[in-house]
Amino acid sequence: MGRRFEITETAGSVKGFYVVVDKETGVNYLVAKFGAGAGICPLIDKNGKPTLCGILNFGSLPQIFSPNLDIVAVKCVTNNYGEEDENGIRFADNKRIDGTLSSMLQQALIFISNNTKKATYINSVTGKREDKDEYPLKALREIVLNALIHRDYSQYTENDPIRIEIYEDRIEVTNPGGLYGCLSMDQLGMVRSDIRNPYIASILETMEVTENRYSGIPIIYDEMKKANLLPPKFEDDRGVFKVTLYNAKIKEEKENITDKIIEIC
């Protein structure tokens, strides 16, 4: 009998993995070479077709297979979606973000950074100019990453993109697919949750995009608290999960004459 499995080393954009081919079933698996393991990700099924996990992580343009598995990001000119300002403008900026999961994450964070305010300070200790984001980018990264990993990728939601809406007083990130498994809203961030897309989470862990240690929600709360902003708002409604960050302060910070805001843009 010959060997059932054939192992080849990958290169290029997937360098650092092995491709394992099951000769009996014809399924190709992607296996991490190093680390605690992201586990195994099937790239090609027994019929020779690429799997969704393989497409989303390593496809040159995954949206060719399903155009709406992307992100729609908008910067609204008022606090109401689609409302026009006095000049008849609805959106100050809008973009459809596509590509692999890791690429969409980076593009989304750039869009948010470009469409939110920054305060510039003079540090009283170093005397150097420092910028402070309107919202903590670490929290936003966790929110967008969670949306990409945990959204519903089934045929029932394949026409629904992830949405990022930036208003004057808040940011909303919405993804198709409500809470998964036995998790309830009052348990969010307190207990280990079921994973809707384990292969996607596993591969992104190996690629060092995510820790996959169920720390995302606590990080979001902690970052908002450190920024002296209102706590995040989580909503689960009819198969849609939404996270809202507000830019309102919890309390006014005491003015420090040596740490002055010199510019807000």
PDB file of N, CA and C in Angstrom, residues 1 6 13 15 19 55 62-63 83 94 109 111 121 124 131 133 144 154 157 160-161 165 172 174 180 186 231 254:
ATOM      1  N   MET A   1       0.839  -1.195   0.000  1.00  0.00           N
ATOM      2  CA  MET A   1       0.000   0.000   0.000  1.00  0.00           C
ATOM      3  C   MET A   1       0.878   1.249   0.000  1.00  0.00           C
ATOM      4  N   GLU A   6      -0.010  12.945   1.170  1.00  0.00           N
ATOM      5  CA  GLU A   6       1.136  13.549   0.505  1.00  0.00           C
ATOM      6  C   GLU A   6       1.328  14.948   1.068  1.00  0.00           C
ATOM      7  N   SER A  13       2.591  33.645  -0.487  1.00  0.00           N
ATOM      8  CA  SER A  13       1.725  34.265   0.517  1.00  0.00           C
ATOM      9  C   SER A  13       1.306  33.315   1.617  1.00  0.00           C
ATOM     10  N   LYS A  15       3.501  30.916   2.848  1.00  0.00           N
ATOM     11  CA  LYS A  15       4.716  30.311   3.368  1.00  0.00           C
ATOM     12  C   LYS A  15       4.604  30.133   4.877  1.00  0.00           C
ATOM     13  N   VAL A  19       0.877  21.809   2.942  1.00  0.00           N
ATOM     14  CA  VAL A  19      -0.355  21.318   2.341  1.00  0.00           C
ATOM     15  C   VAL A  19      -0.334  19.801   2.428  1.00  0.00           C
ATOM     16  N   ILE A  55     -10.557  30.258   0.337  1.00  0.00           N
ATOM     17  CA  ILE A  55     -10.788  31.424  -0.515  1.00  0.00           C
ATOM     18  C   ILE A  55     -10.619  32.719   0.269  1.00  0.00           C
ATOM     19  N   PRO A  62     -11.303  37.112  -3.114  1.00  0.00           N
ATOM     20  CA  PRO A  62     -12.386  36.208  -2.695  1.00  0.00           C
ATOM     21  C   PRO A  62     -13.763  36.649  -3.163  1.00  0.00           C
ATOM     22  N   GLN A  63     -13.967  37.959  -3.359  1.00  0.00           N
ATOM     23  CA  GLN A  63     -15.294  38.460  -3.699  1.00  0.00           C
ATOM     24  C   GLN A  63     -15.726  38.070  -5.116  1.00  0.00           C
ATOM     25  N   GLU A  83     -28.974  60.745   5.917  1.00  0.00           N
ATOM     26  CA  GLU A  83     -29.503  62.114   5.999  1.00  0.00           C
ATOM     27  C   GLU A  83     -28.544  63.098   5.338  1.00  0.00           C
ATOM     28  N   ASN A  94     -17.099  57.069   1.436  1.00  0.00           N
ATOM     29  CA  ASN A  94     -17.676  55.723   1.436  1.00  0.00           C
ATOM     30  C   ASN A  94     -16.796  54.819   0.588  1.00  0.00           C
ATOM     31  N   LEU A 109      -9.370  49.530   9.069  1.00  0.00           N
ATOM     32  CA  LEU A 109      -8.750  50.368  10.097  1.00  0.00           C
ATOM     33  C   LEU A 109      -8.201  51.664   9.498  1.00  0.00           C
ATOM     34  N   PHE A 111      -9.492  53.170   6.846  1.00  0.00           N
ATOM     35  CA  PHE A 111     -10.681  53.977   6.567  1.00  0.00           C
ATOM     36  C   PHE A 111     -11.158  54.673   7.841  1.00  0.00           C
ATOM     37  N   TYR A 121      -1.388  66.655  21.191  1.00  0.00           N
ATOM     38  CA  TYR A 121      -0.963  67.135  22.498  1.00  0.00           C
ATOM     39  C   TYR A 121       0.534  67.418  22.508  1.00  0.00           C
ATOM     40  N   SER A 124       3.960  66.630  28.465  1.00  0.00           N
ATOM     41  CA  SER A 124       4.624  67.454  29.479  1.00  0.00           C
ATOM     42  C   SER A 124       5.956  66.873  29.923  1.00  0.00           C
ATOM     43  N   ASP A 131      -0.177  62.413  19.134  1.00  0.00           N
ATOM     44  CA  ASP A 131      -1.548  62.364  18.636  1.00  0.00           C
ATOM     45  C   ASP A 131      -2.373  61.374  19.439  1.00  0.00           C
ATOM     46  N   ASP A 133      -6.115  59.374  19.174  1.00  0.00           N
ATOM     47  CA  ASP A 133      -7.254  59.074  18.315  1.00  0.00           C
ATOM     48  C   ASP A 133      -8.571  59.325  19.033  1.00  0.00           C
ATOM     49  N   VAL A 144     -13.720  44.928  14.442  1.00  0.00           N
ATOM     50  CA  VAL A 144     -13.745  44.558  13.027  1.00  0.00           C
ATOM     51  C   VAL A 144     -13.282  43.112  12.842  1.00  0.00           C
ATOM     52  N   SER A 154     -23.005  31.732   5.696  1.00  0.00           N
ATOM     53  CA  SER A 154     -23.876  30.778   5.025  1.00  0.00           C
ATOM     54  C   SER A 154     -24.588  31.433   3.842  1.00  0.00           C
ATOM     55  N   THR A 157     -26.931  34.570   4.277  1.00  0.00           N
ATOM     56  CA  THR A 157     -26.447  35.930   4.526  1.00  0.00           C
ATOM     57  C   THR A 157     -25.372  36.351   3.531  1.00  0.00           C
ATOM     58  N   ASP A 160     -25.234  39.901   2.389  1.00  0.00           N
ATOM     59  CA  ASP A 160     -25.148  40.929   3.424  1.00  0.00           C
ATOM     60  C   ASP A 160     -23.698  41.193   3.802  1.00  0.00           C
ATOM     61  N   PRO A 161     -23.165  42.354   3.493  1.00  0.00           N
ATOM     62  CA  PRO A 161     -21.790  42.671   3.894  1.00  0.00           C
ATOM     63  C   PRO A 161     -21.722  43.105   5.349  1.00  0.00           C
ATOM     64  N   GLU A 165     -20.255  52.168   9.994  1.00  0.00           N
ATOM     65  CA  GLU A 165     -20.887  53.478   9.826  1.00  0.00           C
ATOM     66  C   GLU A 165     -20.308  54.436  10.862  1.00  0.00           C
ATOM     67  N   GLU A 172     -20.595  52.570  14.406  1.00  0.00           N
ATOM     68  CA  GLU A 172     -21.352  51.328  14.482  1.00  0.00           C
ATOM     69  C   GLU A 172     -20.746  50.305  13.530  1.00  0.00           C
ATOM     70  N   THR A 174     -21.633  46.493  12.159  1.00  0.00           N
ATOM     71  CA  THR A 174     -22.711  45.510  12.110  1.00  0.00           C
ATOM     72  C   THR A 174     -22.305  44.338  11.236  1.00  0.00           C
ATOM     73  N   TYR A 180     -23.734  33.160  18.475  1.00  0.00           N
ATOM     74  CA  TYR A 180     -23.743  31.772  18.022  1.00  0.00           C
ATOM     75  C   TYR A 180     -23.721  30.815  19.203  1.00  0.00           C
ATOM     76  N   ASP A 186     -25.807  38.519  28.250  1.00  0.00           N
ATOM     77  CA  ASP A 186     -25.252  38.812  29.574  1.00  0.00           C
ATOM     78  C   ASP A 186     -23.984  38.003  29.862  1.00  0.00           C
ATOM     79  N   PRO A 231     -18.849  53.105  27.875  1.00  0.00           N
ATOM     80  CA  PRO A 231     -18.670  51.677  27.561  1.00  0.00           C
ATOM     81  C   PRO A 231     -19.257  51.339  26.196  1.00  0.00           C
ATOM     82  N   LYS A 254      -9.423  66.509  34.102  1.00  0.00           N
ATOM     83  CA  LYS A 254      -8.885  67.743  34.647  1.00  0.00           C
ATOM     84  C   LYS A 254      -7.863  68.336  33.688  1.00  0.00           C
TER      85      LYS A 254
END
